[in-house]
XYZ file of N, CA and C in Angstrom:
507
model
N 26.895 19.145 -25.865
C 27.618 18.018 -26.455
C 28.085 17.131 -25.329
N 28.080 15.855 -25.542
C 28.552 14.923 -24.549
C 30.047 15.014 -24.420
N 30.510 14.910 -23.215
C 31.952 14.851 -22.980
C 32.408 13.403 -23.183
N 33.665 13.177 -23.598
C 34.110 11.819 -23.837
C 33.905 10.910 -22.638
N 34.036 11.454 -21.415
C 33.851 10.595 -20.237
C 32.406 10.153 -20.094
N 31.463 10.898 -20.702
C 30.062 10.551 -20.613
C 29.681 9.403 -21.549
N 30.527 9.073 -22.477
C 30.229 8.010 -23.427
C 30.521 6.683 -22.744
N 29.564 5.764 -22.775
C 29.733 4.521 -22.016
C 30.878 3.654 -22.531
N 31.213 3.732 -23.806
C 32.229 2.842 -24.349
C 33.631 3.445 -24.307
N 33.788 4.617 -23.691
C 35.129 5.224 -23.639
C 35.608 5.228 -22.203
N 36.952 5.105 -22.051
C 37.500 5.179 -20.702
C 37.348 6.600 -20.152
N 37.544 6.742 -18.866
C 37.452 8.068 -18.248
C 38.439 9.004 -18.923
N 37.932 10.109 -19.462
C 38.784 11.062 -20.168
C 39.463 11.987 -19.171
N 40.674 12.400 -19.511
C 41.429 13.364 -18.760
C 41.532 14.642 -19.557
N 41.587 15.794 -18.922
C 41.651 17.056 -19.668
C 42.820 17.149 -20.624
N 43.896 16.430 -20.409
C 45.032 16.487 -21.317
C 44.917 15.514 -22.492
N 43.890 14.679 -22.493
C 43.684 13.740 -23.590
C 43.266 14.496 -24.850
N 43.885 14.167 -25.989
C 43.502 14.857 -27.229
C 42.013 14.843 -27.552
N 41.297 13.715 -27.409
C 39.847 13.770 -27.718
C 39.087 14.703 -26.767
N 39.440 14.704 -25.498
C 38.787 15.585 -24.543
C 39.065 17.046 -24.879
N 40.312 17.355 -25.213
C 40.689 18.725 -25.544
C 39.967 19.186 -26.803
N 39.853 18.336 -27.795
C 39.160 18.719 -29.029
C 37.673 18.935 -28.741
N 37.077 18.087 -27.941
C 35.671 18.261 -27.576
C 35.473 19.569 -26.849
N 36.347 19.886 -25.912
C 36.261 21.135 -25.161
C 36.422 22.338 -26.085
N 37.391 22.304 -26.967
C 37.624 23.432 -27.889
C 36.437 23.576 -28.835
N 35.827 22.462 -29.249
C 34.663 22.516 -30.121
C 33.494 23.149 -29.384
N 33.300 22.751 -28.137
C 32.227 23.355 -27.329
C 32.474 24.849 -27.128
N 33.714 25.236 -26.928
C 34.045 26.660 -26.759
C 33.736 27.431 -28.038
N 34.055 26.865 -29.185
C 33.795 27.530 -30.467
C 32.291 27.666 -30.702
N 31.530 26.625 -30.371
C 30.075 26.690 -30.504
C 29.510 27.777 -29.597
N 29.972 27.799 -28.352
C 29.474 28.791 -27.416
C 29.827 30.202 -27.888
N 31.026 30.414 -28.375
C 31.420 31.733 -28.895
C 30.584 32.123 -30.105
N 30.313 31.187 -30.987
C 29.482 31.479 -32.175
C 28.056 31.823 -31.767
N 27.505 31.105 -30.796
C 26.167 31.412 -30.337
C 26.119 32.773 -29.674
N 27.115 33.080 -28.855
C 27.162 34.389 -28.213
C 27.267 35.512 -29.234
N 28.138 35.350 -30.224
C 28.302 36.385 -31.268
C 26.997 36.575 -32.059
N 26.309 35.492 -32.356
C 25.043 35.590 -33.110
C 24.002 36.307 -32.285
N 23.903 36.005 -31.013
C 22.936 36.679 -30.142
C 23.268 38.158 -30.024
N 24.540 38.480 -29.858
C 24.951 39.875 -29.729
C 24.665 40.666 -31.010
N 24.938 40.083 -32.163
C 24.684 40.764 -33.445
C 23.183 40.974 -33.649
N 22.373 39.970 -33.323
C 20.944 40.094 -33.454
C 20.392 41.164 -32.466
N 20.977 41.184 -31.291
C 20.550 42.187 -30.298
C 20.879 43.591 -30.784
N 22.007 43.752 -31.431
C 22.391 45.068 -31.956
C 21.386 45.524 -32.998
N 21.006 44.641 -33.922
C 20.004 44.999 -34.944
C 18.670 45.329 -34.261
N 18.261 44.525 -33.323
C 16.999 44.784 -32.627
C 17.041 46.115 -31.897
N 18.146 46.410 -31.246
C 18.297 47.688 -30.554
C 18.139 48.871 -31.509
N 18.809 48.801 -32.641
C 18.725 49.863 -33.628
C 17.287 50.042 -34.140
N 16.626 48.928 -34.395
C 15.238 49.013 -34.880
C 14.314 49.563 -33.789
N 14.428 49.062 -32.559
C 13.546 49.494 -31.493
C 13.703 50.972 -31.162
N 14.902 51.482 -31.293
C 15.185 52.875 -30.966
C 15.008 53.803 -32.181
N 14.614 53.213 -33.315
C 14.450 53.974 -34.565
C 15.726 54.681 -34.948
N 16.858 54.024 -34.690
C 18.155 54.568 -35.064
C 18.498 54.146 -36.487
N 19.485 54.771 -37.052
C 19.866 54.478 -38.427
C 20.411 53.046 -38.507
N 19.837 52.265 -39.371
C 20.257 50.869 -39.553
C 21.079 50.823 -40.842
N 22.348 50.428 -40.690
C 23.239 50.367 -41.835
C 23.501 48.899 -42.196
N 24.262 48.719 -43.260
C 24.562 47.378 -43.711
C 25.459 46.588 -42.781
N 26.325 47.265 -42.037
C 27.287 46.564 -41.177
C 26.608 45.693 -40.098
N 25.660 46.255 -39.314
C 25.027 45.381 -38.313
C 24.185 44.272 -38.947
N 23.605 44.529 -40.087
C 22.827 43.490 -40.787
C 23.768 42.377 -41.291
N 24.915 42.788 -41.846
C 25.913 41.827 -42.330
C 26.396 40.995 -41.148
N 26.734 41.650 -40.035
C 27.224 40.926 -38.854
C 26.177 39.933 -38.356
N 24.932 40.314 -38.352
C 23.866 39.403 -37.896
C 23.762 38.216 -38.831
N 23.781 38.446 -40.138
C 23.681 37.355 -41.090
C 24.913 36.438 -41.031
N 26.084 37.028 -40.933
C 27.347 36.281 -40.863
C 27.416 35.428 -39.605
N 27.150 36.034 -38.459
C 27.257 35.276 -37.209
C 26.187 34.209 -37.097
N 25.013 34.449 -37.643
C 23.973 33.432 -37.648
C 24.383 32.235 -38.502
N 24.960 32.530 -39.670
C 25.410 31.433 -40.546
C 26.563 30.663 -39.921
N 27.494 31.362 -39.279
C 28.611 30.684 -38.633
C 28.111 29.818 -37.485
N 27.188 30.355 -36.699
C 26.605 29.569 -35.597
C 25.950 28.300 -36.121
N 25.276 28.415 -37.272
C 24.616 27.244 -37.844
C 25.624 26.124 -38.172
N 26.779 26.492 -38.722
C 27.791 25.456 -39.010
C 28.226 24.757 -37.744
N 28.508 25.556 -36.680
C 28.948 24.947 -35.403
C 27.852 24.123 -34.784
N 26.585 24.532 -34.924
C 25.500 23.725 -34.383
C 25.337 22.424 -35.143
N 25.673 22.401 -36.404
C 25.657 21.132 -37.158
C 26.691 20.166 -36.577
N 27.825 20.674 -36.164
C 28.845 19.812 -35.530
C 28.276 19.237 -34.239
N 27.664 20.091 -33.420
C 27.103 19.627 -32.151
C 26.032 18.561 -32.395
N 25.209 18.754 -33.416
C 24.172 17.757 -33.752
C 24.817 16.434 -34.121
N 25.884 16.456 -34.867
C 26.539 15.202 -35.251
C 27.103 14.480 -34.038
N 27.616 15.253 -33.083
C 28.185 14.632 -31.870
C 27.058 14.086 -30.985
N 26.038 14.911 -30.770
C 24.978 14.517 -29.836
C 23.972 13.527 -30.409
N 23.552 13.739 -31.633
C 22.502 12.897 -32.205
C 23.028 11.704 -32.971
N 24.169 11.882 -33.638
C 24.743 10.771 -34.407
C 25.833 10.041 -33.619
N 26.149 10.547 -32.428
C 27.131 9.944 -31.529
C 28.507 9.805 -32.175
N 28.898 10.835 -32.934
C 30.228 10.846 -33.549
C 31.239 11.450 -32.589
N 32.479 11.041 -32.762
C 33.564 11.688 -32.015
C 33.735 13.098 -32.612
N 34.250 14.059 -31.835
C 34.367 15.423 -32.344
C 35.197 15.543 -33.649
N 36.276 14.804 -33.755
C 37.082 14.942 -35.003
C 36.279 14.447 -36.221
N 35.534 13.375 -36.042
C 34.718 12.865 -37.155
C 33.600 13.837 -37.500
N 32.949 14.402 -36.460
C 31.879 15.367 -36.693
C 32.399 16.605 -37.401
N 33.568 17.079 -36.962
C 34.174 18.257 -37.625
C 34.477 17.975 -39.074
N 35.040 16.806 -39.355
C 35.353 16.476 -40.752
C 34.081 16.349 -41.609
N 33.054 15.776 -41.049
C 31.795 15.627 -41.809
C 31.202 16.981 -42.151
N 31.102 17.870 -41.173
C 30.503 19.163 -41.430
C 31.421 20.008 -42.289
N 32.709 19.852 -42.169
C 33.646 20.554 -43.065
C 33.373 20.131 -44.512
N 33.094 18.861 -44.704
C 32.780 18.361 -46.047
C 31.542 19.076 -46.592
N 30.543 19.225 -45.763
C 29.315 19.934 -46.167
C 29.618 21.394 -46.492
N 30.445 22.013 -45.676
C 30.753 23.431 -45.911
C 31.537 23.595 -47.228
N 32.481 22.704 -47.479
C 33.208 22.772 -48.764
C 32.276 22.576 -49.921
N 31.351 21.627 -49.793
C 30.372 21.376 -50.847
C 29.494 22.601 -51.044
N 29.092 23.219 -49.956
C 28.263 24.441 -50.041
C 28.995 25.524 -50.825
N 30.298 25.672 -50.566
C 31.059 26.724 -51.230
C 31.363 26.401 -52.700
N 31.512 25.121 -53.021
C 31.949 24.790 -54.385
C 30.867 24.206 -55.267
N 29.873 23.579 -54.699
C 28.916 22.875 -55.511
C 27.499 23.482 -55.485
N 27.348 24.540 -54.711
C 26.013 25.178 -54.605
C 25.645 25.787 -55.956
N 24.484 25.416 -56.416
C 24.007 25.937 -57.705
C 23.483 27.351 -57.494
N 23.890 28.247 -58.380
C 23.462 29.624 -58.295
C 21.966 29.761 -58.547
N 21.411 30.829 -58.082
C 20.007 31.071 -58.263
C 19.699 31.318 -59.739
N 18.553 30.827 -60.172
C 18.132 31.035 -61.563
C 17.383 32.332 -61.715
N 17.030 32.944 -60.597
C 16.258 34.200 -60.656
C 17.167 35.340 -60.169
N 17.021 36.486 -60.787
C 17.851 37.605 -60.326
C 17.458 37.994 -58.916
N 18.468 38.345 -58.164
C 18.205 38.751 -56.788
C 18.523 40.234 -56.611
N 18.141 40.714 -55.456
C 18.442 42.081 -55.137
C 19.868 42.163 -54.591
N 20.371 43.362 -54.428
C 21.677 43.530 -53.791
C 21.688 42.970 -52.385
N 20.549 43.076 -51.707
C 20.433 42.552 -50.354
C 20.575 41.022 -50.380
N 19.927 40.375 -51.342
C 20.062 38.919 -51.498
C 21.526 38.524 -51.704
N 22.216 39.281 -52.533
C 23.627 38.991 -52.802
C 24.486 39.201 -51.543
N 24.140 40.238 -50.778
C 24.884 40.492 -49.544
C 24.677 39.371 -48.535
N 23.458 38.853 -48.440
C 23.192 37.745 -47.523
C 23.959 36.504 -47.948
N 23.984 36.248 -49.251
C 24.732 35.103 -49.793
C 26.225 35.250 -49.513
N 26.714 36.476 -49.660
C 28.134 36.736 -49.386
C 28.451 36.475 -47.907
N 27.583 36.914 -47.010
C 27.791 36.686 -45.589
C 27.785 35.193 -45.263
N 26.901 34.480 -45.918
C 26.816 33.025 -45.690
C 28.078 32.321 -46.188
N 28.570 32.719 -47.337
C 29.807 32.119 -47.866
C 31.011 32.498 -47.002
N 31.053 33.724 -46.551
C 32.146 34.155 -45.674
C 32.155 33.346 -44.375
N 30.978 33.086 -43.847
C 30.855 32.274 -42.611
C 31.334 30.859 -42.848
N 30.995 30.289 -44.011
C 31.454 28.922 -44.327
C 32.983 28.897 -44.438
N 33.566 29.912 -45.063
C 35.027 29.970 -45.175
C 35.669 30.115 -43.814
N 35.083 30.932 -42.928
C 35.628 31.085 -41.580
C 35.498 29.777 -40.797
N 34.391 29.099 -40.957
C 34.213 27.814 -40.288
C 35.282 26.819 -40.748
N 35.529 26.772 -42.061
C 36.568 25.872 -42.584
C 37.942 26.225 -42.023
N 38.246 27.489 -41.930
C 39.549 27.907 -41.401
C 39.676 27.530 -39.919
N 38.649 27.810 -39.145
C 38.696 27.536 -37.697
C 38.754 26.042 -37.428
N 37.951 25.266 -38.147
C 37.951 23.802 -37.912
C 39.229 23.182 -38.437
N 39.801 23.728 -39.485
C 41.081 23.236 -39.973
C 42.164 23.395 -38.927
N 42.164 24.543 -38.252
C 43.120 24.797 -37.171
C 42.889 23.822 -36.013
N 41.634 23.634 -35.622
C 41.318 22.711 -34.547
C 41.790 21.283 -34.852
N 41.522 20.846 -36.066
C 41.931 19.480 -36.447
C 43.441 19.349 -36.546
N 44.122 20.369 -37.013
C 45.569 20.337 -37.093
C 46.185 20.264 -35.694
N 45.664 21.084 -34.753
C 46.126 21.039 -33.366
C 45.859 19.683 -32.739
N 44.663 19.134 -33.038
C 44.302 17.824 -32.510
C 45.262 16.750 -33.018
N 45.568 16.805 -34.304
C 46.487 15.810 -34.864
C 47.886 15.947 -34.256
N 48.324 17.170 -34.049
C 49.638 17.378 -33.425
C 49.648 16.855 -31.991
N 48.583 17.159 -31.227
C 48.489 16.651 -29.864
C 48.442 15.123 -29.840
N 47.701 14.563 -30.778
C 47.583 13.108 -30.840
C 48.928 12.483 -31.131
N 49.711 13.080 -32.027
C 51.048 12.568 -32.336
C 51.965 12.662 -31.123
N 51.890 13.754 -30.397
C 52.707 13.919 -29.185
C 52.312 12.882 -28.143
N 51.018 12.665 -27.985
C 50.525 11.672 -27.029
C 51.053 10.281 -27.374
N 51.044 9.943 -28.643
C 51.526 8.631 -29.059
C 53.040 8.492 -28.858
N 53.757 9.599 -29.003
C 55.208 9.566 -28.771
C 55.529 9.396 -27.294
N 54.748 10.028 -26.415
C 55.024 9.943 -24.987
C 54.417 8.707 -24.357
N 53.461 8.075 -25.008
C 52.823 6.849 -24.478
C 52.720 5.844 -25.615
N 53.844 5.226 -26.014
C 53.820 4.325 -27.159
C 52.859 3.144 -26.988
N 52.636 2.687 -25.752
C 51.703 1.574 -25.580
C 50.273 1.992 -25.943
N 49.920 3.252 -25.721
C 48.603 3.759 -26.104
C 48.468 3.728 -27.625
N 49.526 4.143 -28.294
C 49.497 4.142 -29.755
C 49.366 2.740 -30.309
N 50.027 1.785 -29.702
C 49.942 0.415 -30.175
C 48.539 -0.147 -29.971
N 47.882 0.213 -28.860
C 46.533 -0.275 -28.627
C 45.551 0.296 -29.618
N 45.738 1.569 -29.988
C 44.777 2.234 -30.851
C 45.149 2.206 -32.323
N 46.253 1.596 -32.636
C 46.686 1.585 -34.039
C 45.773 0.676 -34.860
N 45.494 1.151 -36.045
C 44.670 0.369 -36.988
C 45.573 -0.016 -38.153
N 45.413 -1.211 -38.691
C 46.256 -1.565 -39.855
C 45.907 -0.688 -41.035
N 46.917 -0.310 -41.769
C 46.727 0.500 -42.975
C 46.258 -0.386 -44.085
N 45.286 0.054 -44.894
C 44.821 -0.756 -46.029
C 45.912 -0.830 -47.072
N 45.985 -1.950 -47.751
C 46.955 -2.119 -48.831
C 46.261 -1.836 -50.137
N 46.858 -0.952 -50.903
C 46.278 -0.568 -52.195
C 47.111 -1.227 -53.284
N 46.440 -1.726 -54.285
C 47.132 -2.342 -55.391
C 47.865 -1.266 -56.185
N 49.040 -1.613 -56.645
C 49.849 -0.674 -57.428
C 49.262 -0.520 -58.809
N 49.350 0.696 -59.353
C 48.799 0.971 -60.666
C 49.766 0.620 -61.795
N 50.902 0.050 -61.465
C 51.893 -0.243 -62.490
C 51.636 -1.528 -63.186
């Protein structure tokens, strides 16, 4: 993912800047998700290669971590390919994850218990992604508010007028 300082239209970012911190925390989460997915897949491969007993737990972990990694990689794609700021990319992918959890049409064909377990792992990963990104965005908002309080001129430069909504009365 591009760092804010790498973007031509942004000023040089400092590590204490809220956008830089959010980008760094997002990169850290992506890296952790990728590492966990690789480790879980390696565990399954090890068990299979050694002809050891393969239980549901390592399979569940592999499916769960792969699904979680996929959500974080979608965030990275939005930042890198769509050139979105990290907070916007997180909100966009969170919207997709919420939609996946609430609007996904169930299968019309009966599945096996294994199919249901994979679907459960995928839903659990989406819920974990929503929880983790919710925390990141809340921390980002709190940092942004603190930055505006300590540097009021920055807040004035970046302030956008609020839209006026017609009253329903």
